[in-house]
Coordinates of N, CA and C in Angstrom, one line a residue:
M1 N 0.7 -1.2 -0.1 CA 0.1 -0.1 -0.1 C 0.8 1.3 0.1
V2 N 0.8 2.2 -0.8 CA 1.6 3.4 -1.1 C 0.6 4.4 -0.7
G3 N 1.4 5.8 -0.1 CA 0.5 6.7 0.5 C 0.8 7.7 -0.3
P4 N 0.2 8.8 -0.1 CA -1.0 9.2 0.9 C -2.2 8.3 0.7
E5 N -3.0 8.1 1.7 CA -4.0 7.5 1.7 C -5.2 8.3 1.0
R6 N -5.6 7.7 -0.2 CA -6.8 8.4 -0.9 C -8.0 7.5 -0.9
P7 N -9.1 8.0 -1.2 CA -10.4 7.2 -1.6 C -10.2 6.4 -2.5
Q8 N -10.7 5.1 -2.6 CA -10.8 4.0 -3.6 C -12.0 3.9 -4.4
F9 N -11.9 4.0 -5.7 CA -13.0 3.5 -6.4 C -12.8 2.1 -7.0
V10 N -13.7 1.2 -6.8 CA -13.3 -0.1 -7.3 C -14.2 -0.6 -8.4
L11 N -13.6 -0.8 -9.5 CA -14.4 -1.2 -10.6 C -14.5 -2.9 -10.4
F12 N -15.8 -3.2 -10.4 CA -15.7 -4.8 -10.0 C -16.9 -5.6 -11.3
G13 N -16.5 -6.6 -12.1 CA -17.3 -6.8 -12.8 C -16.7 -7.8 -13.9
S14 N -17.4 -8.0 -15.2 CA -16.6 -8.9 -16.1 C -15.8 -8.0 -17.2
S15 N -16.0 -8.6 -18.3 CA -15.0 -8.0 -19.4 C -15.2 -6.4 -19.8
I16 N -16.7 -6.0 -19.3 CA -16.8 -4.8 -19.4 C -15.8 -3.7 -18.5
V17 N -15.6 -4.5 -17.4 CA -14.7 -3.8 -16.5 C -13.1 -4.2 -16.8
Q18 N -12.7 -5.5 -17.1 CA -11.7 -5.6 -17.5 C -10.7 -4.9 -18.7
F19 N -11.8 -4.6 -19.7 CA -11.3 -4.1 -21.0 C -11.3 -2.4 -20.5
S20 N -11.7 -2.1 -19.5 CA -11.9 -0.4 -19.5 C -10.8 0.4 -19.5
F21 N -9.7 -0.2 -19.2 CA -8.5 0.6 -19.6 C -7.8 0.7 -20.8
S22 N -8.5 0.1 -21.7 CA -7.9 -0.1 -23.3 C -9.0 0.8 -24.1
N23 N -8.4 1.1 -25.4 CA -9.4 1.7 -26.3 C -10.3 3.2 -25.5
E24 N -9.1 3.7 -25.0 CA -9.6 5.0 -24.1 C -11.0 4.6 -23.5
G25 N -10.8 3.7 -22.7 CA -11.9 3.1 -22.0 C -12.4 3.9 -20.8
W26 N -13.4 3.4 -20.0 CA -14.2 4.4 -19.1 C -13.3 4.2 -17.9
G27 N -12.6 3.1 -17.5 CA -11.9 3.1 -16.3 C -10.6 4.2 -16.4
A28 N -10.1 4.1 -17.8 CA -9.1 4.8 -17.8 C -9.3 6.5 -17.8
V29 N -10.6 6.7 -18.4 CA -11.2 8.1 -18.4 C -11.2 8.7 -16.7
L30 N -11.7 7.7 -16.0 CA -12.0 7.8 -14.6 C -10.7 8.0 -13.8
A31 N -9.8 7.3 -14.1 CA -8.5 7.4 -13.6 C -7.7 8.8 -13.9
H32 N -8.0 9.2 -15.1 CA -7.4 10.6 -15.6 C -8.1 11.6 -14.6
I33 N -9.5 11.5 -14.8 CA -10.3 12.8 -14.1 C -10.1 12.7 -12.5
Y34 N -9.9 11.5 -11.8 CA -9.8 11.6 -10.5 C -8.2 11.3 -10.1
A35 N -7.1 11.8 -11.1 CA -5.9 11.8 -10.9 C -5.6 12.9 -9.8
R36 N -5.0 12.5 -8.6 CA -4.3 13.1 -7.6 C -5.7 13.4 -6.5
K37 N -6.5 12.6 -6.7 CA -7.9 12.8 -6.0 C -8.4 11.3 -5.5
A38 N -8.2 10.2 -6.2 CA -8.7 9.0 -5.8 C -8.2 7.8 -6.6
D39 N -8.0 6.8 -5.9 CA -7.5 5.6 -6.9 C -8.5 4.7 -7.5
I40 N -8.4 4.6 -8.5 CA -9.6 3.8 -9.5 C -8.7 2.1 -9.5
I41 N -9.4 1.3 -9.0 CA -8.8 0.1 -8.7 C -9.5 -1.0 -9.7
L42 N -8.9 -1.7 -10.3 CA -9.6 -2.7 -11.5 C -9.8 -4.0 -10.8
R43 N -10.9 -4.5 -11.1 CA -11.2 -6.0 -10.4 C -12.4 -6.5 -11.5
G44 N -11.6 -6.6 -12.7 CA -12.5 -7.0 -13.8 C -12.1 -8.7 -14.0
Y45 N -13.2 -9.1 -14.5 CA -12.8 -10.7 -14.8 C -13.5 -11.2 -16.2
S46 N -12.9 -11.1 -17.2 CA -13.5 -11.4 -18.3 C -14.3 -12.7 -18.5
G47 N -15.6 -12.7 -19.1 CA -16.0 -14.1 -19.2 C -17.1 -14.4 -18.0
W48 N -16.7 -13.8 -16.9 CA -17.5 -14.0 -15.5 C -18.9 -13.8 -15.7
N49 N -19.5 -14.1 -14.7 CA -21.0 -13.7 -14.5 C -21.2 -13.3 -12.9
S50 N -22.5 -13.2 -12.6 CA -22.9 -12.9 -11.2 C -22.7 -14.1 -10.4
R51 N -22.9 -15.2 -10.8 CA -22.4 -16.3 -10.0 C -21.3 -16.6 -9.5
R52 N -20.4 -16.2 -10.3 CA -19.0 -16.3 -9.8 C -18.3 -15.3 -9.0
A53 N -19.2 -13.9 -9.5 CA -18.8 -12.9 -8.6 C -19.4 -13.1 -7.1
V54 N -20.2 -13.8 -6.7 CA -20.6 -13.9 -5.6 C -19.9 -14.8 -4.6
Q55 N -19.0 -15.8 -5.5 CA -18.0 -16.6 -4.9 C -16.8 -16.2 -4.2
I56 N -16.4 -14.8 -4.8 CA -15.2 -14.3 -4.5 C -15.3 -13.0 -3.7
L57 N -16.5 -12.6 -3.3 CA -17.0 -11.5 -2.8 C -15.9 -11.3 -1.6
D58 N -15.7 -12.2 -0.7 CA -15.0 -12.0 0.3 C -13.6 -11.8 0.2
Q59 N -12.9 -12.0 -1.0 CA -11.7 -12.1 -1.5 C -11.4 -10.9 -1.8
V60 N -12.3 -10.4 -2.8 CA -12.1 -9.0 -3.6 C -12.4 -7.9 -2.3
F61 N -13.5 -8.1 -1.7 CA -14.0 -7.2 -0.9 C -13.9 -7.6 0.5
P62 N -12.8 -7.8 1.3 CA -12.9 -8.3 2.7 C -13.3 -7.3 3.7
K63 N -13.5 -7.7 4.9 CA -14.2 -6.5 5.7 C -13.5 -5.4 5.9
S64 N -12.5 -5.5 5.7 CA -11.7 -4.1 6.0 C -11.6 -3.3 4.7
T65 N -12.1 -3.5 3.8 CA -12.7 -2.8 2.7 C -13.2 -1.4 3.0
L66 N -13.0 -0.4 2.5 CA -13.7 1.2 2.6 C -13.4 1.5 1.2
A67 N -14.3 1.8 0.3 CA -14.2 2.1 -1.1 C -15.6 2.2 -1.7
A68 N -15.6 3.4 -2.5 CA -16.8 3.4 -3.5 C -16.7 2.4 -4.5
T69 N -17.6 1.6 -4.8 CA -17.8 0.5 -5.7 C -18.6 0.8 -7.0
I70 N -18.1 0.7 -8.0 CA -18.9 0.6 -9.4 C -19.0 -1.0 -9.8
L71 N -20.2 -1.5 -10.1 CA -20.4 -2.9 -10.3 C -21.0 -3.2 -11.7
S72 N -20.6 -3.9 -12.7 CA -21.1 -4.2 -13.7 C -21.0 -5.9 -13.8
Y73 N -22.0 -6.3 -13.6 CA -22.4 -7.8 -14.0 C -23.4 -8.0 -15.0
P74 N -23.2 -8.1 -16.5 CA -24.5 -8.0 -17.2 C -24.7 -9.3 -17.4
H75 N -25.9 -9.4 -18.4 CA -26.4 -10.8 -18.8 C -25.4 -11.5 -19.6
A76 N -25.0 -12.7 -19.4 CA -23.8 -13.3 -20.2 C -24.4 -13.9 -21.2
T77 N -23.4 -14.0 -22.4 CA -23.7 -14.7 -23.6 C -23.2 -16.1 -23.4
G78 N -23.9 -17.1 -24.0 CA -23.6 -18.4 -23.9 C -24.4 -19.3 -23.1
L79 N -24.5 -20.6 -22.9 CA -25.1 -21.4 -21.8 C -24.4 -21.7 -20.7
G80 N -23.0 -21.6 -20.9 CA -21.9 -21.7 -19.8 C -22.1 -20.6 -18.7
P81 N -21.9 -19.4 -19.2 CA -22.0 -18.2 -18.2 C -23.3 -17.6 -18.1
H82 N -24.4 -18.4 -18.6 CA -25.7 -17.8 -18.5 C -26.3 -18.1 -17.3
V83 N -26.9 -16.9 -16.5 CA -27.4 -17.1 -15.2 C -28.8 -16.7 -15.2
P84 N -29.9 -17.6 -14.8 CA -31.1 -17.4 -15.1 C -31.5 -16.1 -14.1
L85 N -33.0 -15.5 -14.7 CA -33.0 -14.5 -14.2 C -33.4 -14.2 -12.7
S86 N -33.9 -15.2 -12.0 CA -34.2 -15.0 -10.7 C -33.1 -15.3 -9.8
E87 N -31.9 -16.1 -10.4 CA -30.8 -16.2 -9.7 C -29.7 -14.9 -9.9
Y88 N -30.0 -14.3 -11.0 CA -29.2 -13.0 -11.1 C -29.9 -12.0 -10.1
I89 N -31.1 -12.0 -10.2 CA -31.8 -10.8 -9.1 C -31.0 -11.2 -7.9
E90 N -31.0 -12.5 -7.3 CA -30.7 -12.7 -6.0 C -29.1 -12.4 -5.7
N91 N -28.4 -12.7 -6.6 CA -26.9 -12.3 -6.8 C -26.6 -10.9 -6.6
I92 N -27.3 -10.3 -7.4 CA -27.2 -8.8 -7.3 C -27.7 -8.2 -5.8
R93 N -28.4 -8.5 -5.2 CA -28.9 -8.7 -3.9 C -27.8 -9.0 -2.9
K94 N -27.3 -10.2 -3.2 CA -26.1 -10.3 -2.5 C -24.9 -9.5 -2.3
I95 N -24.5 -9.3 -3.5 CA -23.4 -8.5 -4.0 C -23.8 -7.0 -2.9
A96 N -24.8 -6.3 -3.2 CA -25.1 -5.3 -2.5 C -25.3 -5.5 -1.1
I97 N -25.8 -6.5 -0.5 CA -25.7 -6.7 1.0 C -24.4 -6.6 1.7
H98 N -23.4 -7.4 0.9 CA -22.2 -7.7 1.3 C -21.5 -6.4 1.2
L99 N -21.6 -5.8 0.2 CA -21.1 -4.3 0.1 C -21.2 -3.3 1.3
E100 N -22.8 -3.3 1.4 CA -23.1 -2.2 2.3 C -22.7 -2.8 4.0
S101 N -22.4 -4.0 4.0 CA -22.1 -4.4 5.3 C -20.5 -3.9 5.4
L102 N -19.8 -3.5 4.6 CA -18.6 -3.2 5.0 C -18.1 -2.1 5.6
S103 N -19.1 -0.9 5.5 CA -18.9 0.2 6.2 C -20.1 1.0 5.8
E104 N -20.3 2.1 6.9 CA -21.3 3.1 6.6 C -20.9 4.3 5.5
K105 N -19.5 3.9 5.2 CA -18.9 5.2 4.1 C -18.8 4.5 2.7
T106 N -19.1 3.1 2.6 CA -19.1 2.4 1.4 C -20.1 2.9 0.4
R107 N -20.0 3.4 -0.8 CA -21.0 3.7 -1.7 C -20.9 2.7 -2.6
V108 N -22.2 2.6 -3.4 CA -22.3 1.5 -4.3 C -23.0 2.1 -5.4
I109 N -22.6 1.9 -6.6 CA -23.2 2.1 -8.0 C -23.3 1.0 -8.8
F110 N -24.5 0.4 -9.1 CA -24.7 -0.7 -10.0 C -24.8 0.0 -11.5
L111 N -24.2 -0.8 -12.7 CA -24.2 -0.3 -14.0 C -25.3 -1.9 -14.4
T112 N -26.3 -1.3 -15.0 CA -27.3 -2.3 -15.4 C -26.5 -3.1 -17.0
A113 N -27.0 -4.0 -17.3 CA -26.5 -4.6 -18.6 C -26.7 -3.7 -19.7
P114 N -25.7 -3.0 -20.8 CA -26.1 -2.4 -21.7 C -26.6 -2.9 -22.7
P115 N -26.8 -2.4 -24.0 CA -27.4 -3.0 -25.0 C -26.6 -3.8 -25.6
V116 N -27.0 -4.8 -26.6 CA -26.1 -5.6 -27.6 C -26.4 -5.4 -28.8
C117 N -25.5 -5.4 -29.8 CA -26.2 -5.5 -31.3 C -25.9 -6.8 -31.6
E118 N -27.0 -7.8 -31.7 CA -27.1 -8.9 -32.1 C -26.3 -9.5 -33.6
K119 N -26.3 -8.6 -34.4 CA -25.7 -8.6 -35.8 C -24.1 -9.0 -35.5
Q120 N -23.6 -8.0 -34.8 CA -22.1 -7.8 -34.5 C -21.7 -9.1 -33.6
L121 N -22.4 -9.3 -32.5 CA -22.2 -10.3 -31.8 C -22.0 -11.7 -32.4
R122 N -23.4 -11.9 -33.4 CA -23.1 -13.3 -34.0 C -21.7 -13.5 -34.9
A123 N -21.2 -12.2 -35.5 CA -20.1 -12.4 -36.3 C -19.0 -12.4 -35.6
S124 N -19.1 -11.6 -34.3 CA -17.6 -11.9 -33.4 C -17.4 -13.0 -32.9
L125 N -18.7 -14.0 -32.6 CA -18.7 -15.2 -31.7 C -18.1 -16.4 -33.0
S126 N -18.6 -16.0 -34.2 CA -18.6 -17.1 -35.4 C -19.2 -18.4 -35.2
G127 N -20.0 -18.4 -34.4 CA -20.9 -19.5 -33.9 C -20.2 -20.4 -32.8
A128 N -19.3 -19.7 -32.2 CA -18.6 -20.6 -31.2 C -19.6 -20.9 -30.2
V129 N -20.6 -20.2 -29.6 CA -21.4 -20.4 -28.6 C -22.9 -20.3 -29.3
D130 N -23.8 -21.0 -28.4 CA -25.0 -20.9 -28.4 C -25.6 -19.6 -28.2
M131 N -26.6 -18.8 -28.7 CA -26.5 -17.3 -28.7 C -27.8 -17.3 -27.5
V132 N -27.4 -16.8 -26.3 CA -28.4 -16.3 -25.1 C -28.9 -15.1 -25.1
R133 N -27.6 -14.5 -25.2 CA -27.8 -13.0 -25.1 C -28.4 -12.2 -26.2
T134 N -29.7 -11.5 -26.2 CA -30.0 -10.6 -27.1 C -30.6 -9.4 -26.6
N135 N -30.7 -8.3 -27.3 CA -31.0 -6.9 -26.9 C -32.0 -7.0 -25.9
D136 N -33.2 -7.7 -26.2 CA -34.5 -7.8 -25.4 C -34.2 -8.4 -24.2
S137 N -33.2 -9.4 -24.0 CA -33.0 -10.0 -22.9 C -32.2 -9.2 -22.1
C138 N -31.2 -8.6 -22.5 CA -30.5 -7.4 -21.6 C -31.2 -6.3 -21.2
R139 N -32.7 -5.9 -21.8 CA -33.5 -5.0 -21.3 C -34.2 -5.7 -20.1
I140 N -34.3 -6.9 -20.0 CA -35.0 -7.7 -19.1 C -34.1 -7.9 -17.8
Y141 N -33.0 -7.9 -18.0 CA -31.6 -8.1 -17.0 C -31.6 -6.7 -16.2
S142 N -31.4 -5.8 -17.1 CA -31.2 -4.4 -17.0 C -32.4 -4.0 -16.1
E143 N -33.6 -4.1 -16.4 CA -34.7 -3.7 -15.5 C -34.8 -4.3 -14.3
A144 N -34.3 -5.7 -14.3 CA -34.4 -6.3 -13.1 C -33.3 -5.8 -11.8
C145 N -32.2 -5.2 -12.7 CA -31.0 -4.8 -11.7 C -31.8 -3.3 -11.1
L146 N -32.3 -2.6 -12.0 CA -32.6 -1.6 -11.5 C -33.8 -1.6 -10.5
E147 N -34.5 -2.5 -10.4 CA -35.6 -2.8 -9.6 C -35.0 -3.2 -8.2
V148 N -34.0 -4.0 -8.3 CA -33.3 -4.2 -6.9 C -32.6 -3.4 -6.5
C149 N -32.1 -2.3 -7.0 CA -31.4 -0.9 -6.4 C -32.4 -0.4 -6.0
R150 N -33.6 0.0 -6.7 CA -34.5 0.7 -5.9 C -35.0 0.5 -4.9
G151 N -35.4 -0.9 -4.8 CA -35.8 -1.6 -3.5 C -34.7 -1.6 -2.3
M152 N -33.7 -1.4 -2.7 CA -32.5 -1.5 -1.5 C -31.9 0.3 -1.5
N153 N -32.5 1.3 -2.2 CA -32.3 2.4 -2.0 C -30.7 2.4 -2.5
L154 N -30.4 1.8 -3.7 CA -28.9 2.1 -4.1 C -29.0 2.7 -5.5
K155 N -27.9 3.2 -5.8 CA -27.6 4.1 -6.8 C -27.5 3.1 -8.1
A156 N -28.0 3.4 -9.4 CA -27.8 2.2 -10.3 C -28.0 3.5 -11.6
I157 N -27.3 2.8 -12.7 CA -27.5 3.5 -14.1 C -27.7 2.4 -14.9
D158 N -28.9 3.3 -15.8 CA -29.2 2.3 -16.8 C -28.6 2.6 -18.0
L159 N -27.7 1.7 -18.2 CA -26.8 2.0 -19.4 C -27.4 1.4 -20.6
W160 N -28.5 0.3 -20.4 CA -29.3 -0.1 -21.7 C -30.1 1.2 -22.5
T161 N -30.8 1.6 -21.5 CA -31.4 3.1 -22.3 C -30.3 4.2 -22.6
A162 N -29.4 4.6 -21.9 CA -28.6 5.6 -22.3 C -27.9 5.4 -23.4
M163 N -27.2 4.4 -23.7 CA -26.6 4.0 -24.7 C -27.5 4.1 -26.4
Q164 N -28.7 3.8 -26.0 CA -29.7 3.5 -27.1 C -30.2 4.9 -27.6
Q165 N -29.7 6.2 -26.7 CA -30.2 7.3 -27.2 C -29.4 8.0 -28.5
V166 N -28.0 7.4 -28.6 CA -27.2 7.7 -29.7 C -27.5 7.2 -31.0
E167 N -27.6 8.0 -31.8 CA -27.7 7.5 -33.0 C -27.0 6.5 -33.7
N168 N -27.1 5.4 -34.4 CA -26.3 4.2 -34.7 C -25.4 3.8 -33.6
W169 N -25.9 3.7 -32.4 CA -25.5 3.5 -31.2 C -24.7 2.0 -31.5
E170 N -25.2 1.2 -32.3 CA -25.0 0.0 -32.8 C -23.5 0.1 -33.0
T171 N -22.9 0.7 -33.7 CA -21.5 0.9 -34.2 C -20.7 2.0 -33.6
V172 N -21.5 3.3 -33.2 CA -20.8 4.5 -32.5 C -20.5 3.9 -31.0
C173 N -21.1 3.1 -30.2 CA -20.8 2.9 -28.9 C -20.3 1.5 -29.0
L174 N -20.2 0.4 -29.6 CA -19.7 -0.9 -29.5 C -18.9 -1.3 -30.6
T175 N -17.9 -2.2 -30.0 CA -16.9 -2.5 -31.1 C -17.2 -3.9 -31.7
D176 N -17.9 -4.8 -31.0 CA -18.1 -6.1 -31.3 C -19.5 -6.6 -31.1
G177 N -20.4 -5.7 -30.7 CA -21.7 -6.1 -30.5 C -22.0 -5.9 -28.8
V178 N -20.6 -6.0 -28.2 CA -20.8 -6.0 -26.5 C -19.9 -5.0 -25.8
H179 N -18.8 -4.7 -26.3 CA -17.8 -4.0 -25.6 C -17.8 -2.8 -26.2
F180 N -17.3 -1.5 -25.4 CA -17.5 -0.2 -25.7 C -16.4 0.2 -26.5
T181 N -16.9 1.2 -27.7 CA -16.0 1.9 -28.0 C -15.5 3.1 -27.2
A182 N -14.6 4.0 -27.6 CA -14.3 5.3 -26.7 C -15.5 6.0 -26.7
E183 N -16.4 6.2 -27.6 CA -17.5 6.8 -27.4 C -18.7 6.3 -26.4
G184 N -18.6 5.1 -26.5 CA -19.5 4.3 -25.6 C -19.0 4.4 -24.3
S185 N -17.4 4.4 -24.0 CA -17.0 4.6 -22.7 C -17.3 6.0 -22.2
K186 N -17.3 7.0 -23.2 CA -17.7 8.5 -22.7 C -19.0 8.5 -22.3
I187 N -19.9 7.8 -22.8 CA -21.2 7.8 -22.1 C -21.2 7.0 -20.6
V188 N -20.5 6.0 -20.4 CA -20.5 5.3 -19.2 C -20.0 6.6 -18.2
V189 N -19.1 7.2 -18.3 CA -18.1 8.1 -17.7 C -19.1 9.1 -17.2
K190 N -20.0 9.6 -18.1 CA -20.9 11.0 -17.8 C -21.8 10.6 -17.1
E191 N -22.7 9.5 -17.4 CA -23.6 8.8 -16.4 C -23.0 8.5 -15.0
I192 N -21.8 7.9 -14.9 CA -21.1 7.7 -13.5 C -21.0 9.3 -12.9
L193 N -20.7 10.1 -13.4 CA -20.2 11.4 -12.6 C -21.7 11.8 -12.3
R194 N -22.3 11.8 -13.4 CA -23.8 12.4 -13.1 C -24.4 12.0 -11.9
V195 N -24.4 10.6 -11.6 CA -25.2 10.1 -10.5 C -24.2 10.5 -9.2
I196 N -22.8 10.4 -9.4 CA -22.0 11.0 -8.3 C -22.3 12.4 -7.8
K197 N -22.7 13.2 -8.7 CA -22.8 14.5 -8.6 C -24.3 14.8 -7.9
E198 N -25.1 14.1 -8.1 CA -26.5 14.3 -7.7 C -26.7 13.5 -6.3
A199 N -25.8 12.6 -6.1 CA -26.1 11.9 -4.8 C -25.7 12.8 -3.6
N200 N -26.4 12.3 -2.6 CA -26.4 13.1 -1.3 C -25.5 12.5 -0.6
W201 N -24.3 12.4 -0.8 CA -23.2 11.6 -0.2 C -22.3 12.9 0.6
E202 N -22.2 12.5 1.7 CA -21.2 13.3 2.6 C -19.9 12.5 3.0
P203 N -18.5 12.6 2.5 CA -18.0 13.7 1.6 C -18.6 13.3 0.1
S204 N -18.7 14.6 -0.5 CA -18.9 14.4 -1.9 C -17.6 13.7 -2.5
L205 N -18.1 12.7 -3.7 CA -17.2 12.0 -4.5 C -16.9 12.5 -5.6
H206 N -17.6 13.5 -6.1 CA -17.5 14.2 -7.4 C -16.2 14.9 -7.4
W207 N -15.5 14.7 -8.5 CA -14.4 15.0 -8.7 C -13.8 16.6 -8.5
K208 N -14.8 17.5 -8.7 CA -14.8 18.8 -8.6 C -14.7 19.2 -7.0
A209 N -15.4 18.4 -6.3 CA -15.8 18.4 -4.9 C -14.5 18.3 -4.1
M210 N -13.7 17.3 -4.6 CA -12.6 16.6 -3.8 C -11.2 17.6 -3.8
L211 N -10.3 17.2 -2.7 CA -9.3 18.0 -2.9 C -8.3 17.4 -3.8
T212 N -7.2 18.2 -4.1 CA -6.2 17.5 -5.1 C -4.9 17.4 -4.2
E213 N -4.3 16.3 -4.4 CA -3.3 15.8 -3.5 C -2.1 16.9 -3.7
F214 N -1.3 17.2 -2.6 CA -0.1 18.2 -2.7 C -0.3 19.3 -3.9
S215 N -1.5 20.0 -3.6 CA -1.9 21.2 -4.4 C -1.1 22.6 -4.0
E216 N -0.7 22.5 -2.8 CA -0.2 23.7 -2.5 C 1.0 24.6 -3.4
E217 N 1.1 25.7 -3.3 CA 2.1 26.3 -4.2 C 3.5 26.3 -3.7
S218 N 4.3 26.0 -4.6 CA 5.7 25.8 -4.4 C 6.6 26.7 -5.3
P219 N 7.8 26.9 -4.8 CA 8.8 27.5 -5.6 C 9.2 26.9 -6.6
Y220 N 8.8 25.6 -6.9 CA 9.4 24.8 -7.5 C 8.3 24.5 -8.9
D221 N 7.3 25.2 -8.8 CA 6.4 25.3 -9.7 C 6.7 26.0 -11.2
P222 N 6.1 25.4 -12.3 CA 6.9 25.9 -13.4 C 6.5 27.5 -13.5
V223 N 7.3 28.4 -14.3 CA 7.4 29.9 -14.3 C 6.9 30.5 -15.6
S224 N 6.1 31.2 -15.7 CA 5.6 31.9 -16.7 C 5.7 33.2 -16.6
E225 N 6.2 34.2 -17.4 CA 6.3 35.7 -17.1 C 6.7 36.0 -15.8
G226 N 7.7 35.5 -15.5 CA 8.4 35.7 -14.5 C 7.7 35.4 -13.0
K227 N 6.7 34.7 -13.0 CA 6.0 34.1 -12.0 C 5.7 32.6 -11.8
T228 N 5.8 31.9 -10.7 CA 5.6 30.7 -10.5 C 3.9 30.4 -10.9
V229 N 3.6 29.0 -11.6 CA 2.3 28.8 -12.0 C 1.7 27.4 -11.3
N230 N 1.0 27.4 -10.6 CA 0.5 26.1 -10.0 C -0.5 25.4 -10.8
V231 N 0.2 24.4 -11.4 CA -0.7 23.6 -12.5 C -1.4 22.5 -11.9
S232 N -1.3 22.3 -10.6 CA -2.0 21.0 -9.9 C -3.5 21.1 -10.5
E233 N -4.4 22.3 -10.5 CA -5.7 22.2 -10.8 C -6.0 22.7 -12.1
H234 N -4.9 22.7 -13.0 CA -5.4 22.9 -14.4 C -5.9 22.1 -15.3
D235 N -6.5 22.4 -16.2 CA -7.5 21.5 -17.2 C -6.5 21.3 -18.3
L236 N -5.8 20.1 -18.2 CA -4.7 19.6 -19.1 C -5.1 19.1 -20.2
I237 N -6.1 18.3 -20.0 CA -6.4 17.4 -21.1 C -8.1 17.6 -21.2
G238 N -8.6 18.6 -21.3 CA -10.2 18.9 -21.5 C -11.0 18.1 -20.2
D239 N -10.2 18.4 -19.1 CA -11.2 17.9 -17.9 C -12.6 18.7 -17.9
S240 N -12.6 20.0 -18.1 CA -13.8 20.7 -18.3 C -15.1 19.8 -18.9
Q241 N -14.7 19.0 -19.8 CA -16.3 18.3 -20.4 C -16.7 17.7 -19.5
W242 N -16.0 17.0 -18.3 CA -16.7 16.2 -17.2 C -17.1 16.8 -16.2
E243 N -17.6 18.2 -16.2 CA -17.9 19.0 -14.8 C -19.6 18.5 -15.0

C-alpha cells in the first residue's frame, strides 16, 4: 500500500470492466479525471457472471475494505456463463448486501446490462457458442437490476437505455456487439459522474468537490512571465467536459 491514503473506487465486473483501461475506456478516463484525488482500482474478470462474483466477494472485498464501488455484471452470453433471471436478481442482492456491510462510508453504484448488437455479436462469436444474450434479454436483466437497486435504495445507471439514445449506437458505441468504443465509454463516464454529482453523499465523491493531493503552491512550480504557476488544478486534457 502506497500513500498518502486516498479514496478508492473499485471497478468490479466482467469483461466490460477488465477492458475498461483499453481503447480509451471508461476506467482509464475515470483514472485521469480522479488523478491526485482517488485511486481507481480494477477488478474485472472477462467471461465471468454474477454467480462467480458472489463466490469471491470476501476475497475482493474483505471486511476491512472501505471504497466506493462501481459494479457491472451484465447478462452473459452462452449457455455456460448464462445465469437465470431469478438467480441473477438474488446474486445482485447478495453483492449489494455484502458491500453495504463493509462500512457506513461505502458507496455503491450498479451499472445495468448495456444493449448488445446481435448482428455484430454473432459475427464476433462465429458460432462458437449458442446465442443466449439478445438485446431484449439485456433489457429484461437491466430492468431487474434497476428494480433491485430501487428496493435497496442504491444508485444504479441504466446503460441499456442511455446508450440507445445515440444515433447508430450499434456501431458508434460498440466494437463487437458487446464491448465499448471510446464513444461508448464516454457515455459510461458521464452517467457515473452524473450519479455521483446528484448523490447526497457526505463527503462528496464528485471530482470537482475533492481535494487535489499536494496542491499547495511551491517555488518549484513552472515559471511563466516571471511568476510561478500552480498547475495542479489546471485543465490539461479537457477535464472541463466532465463537469
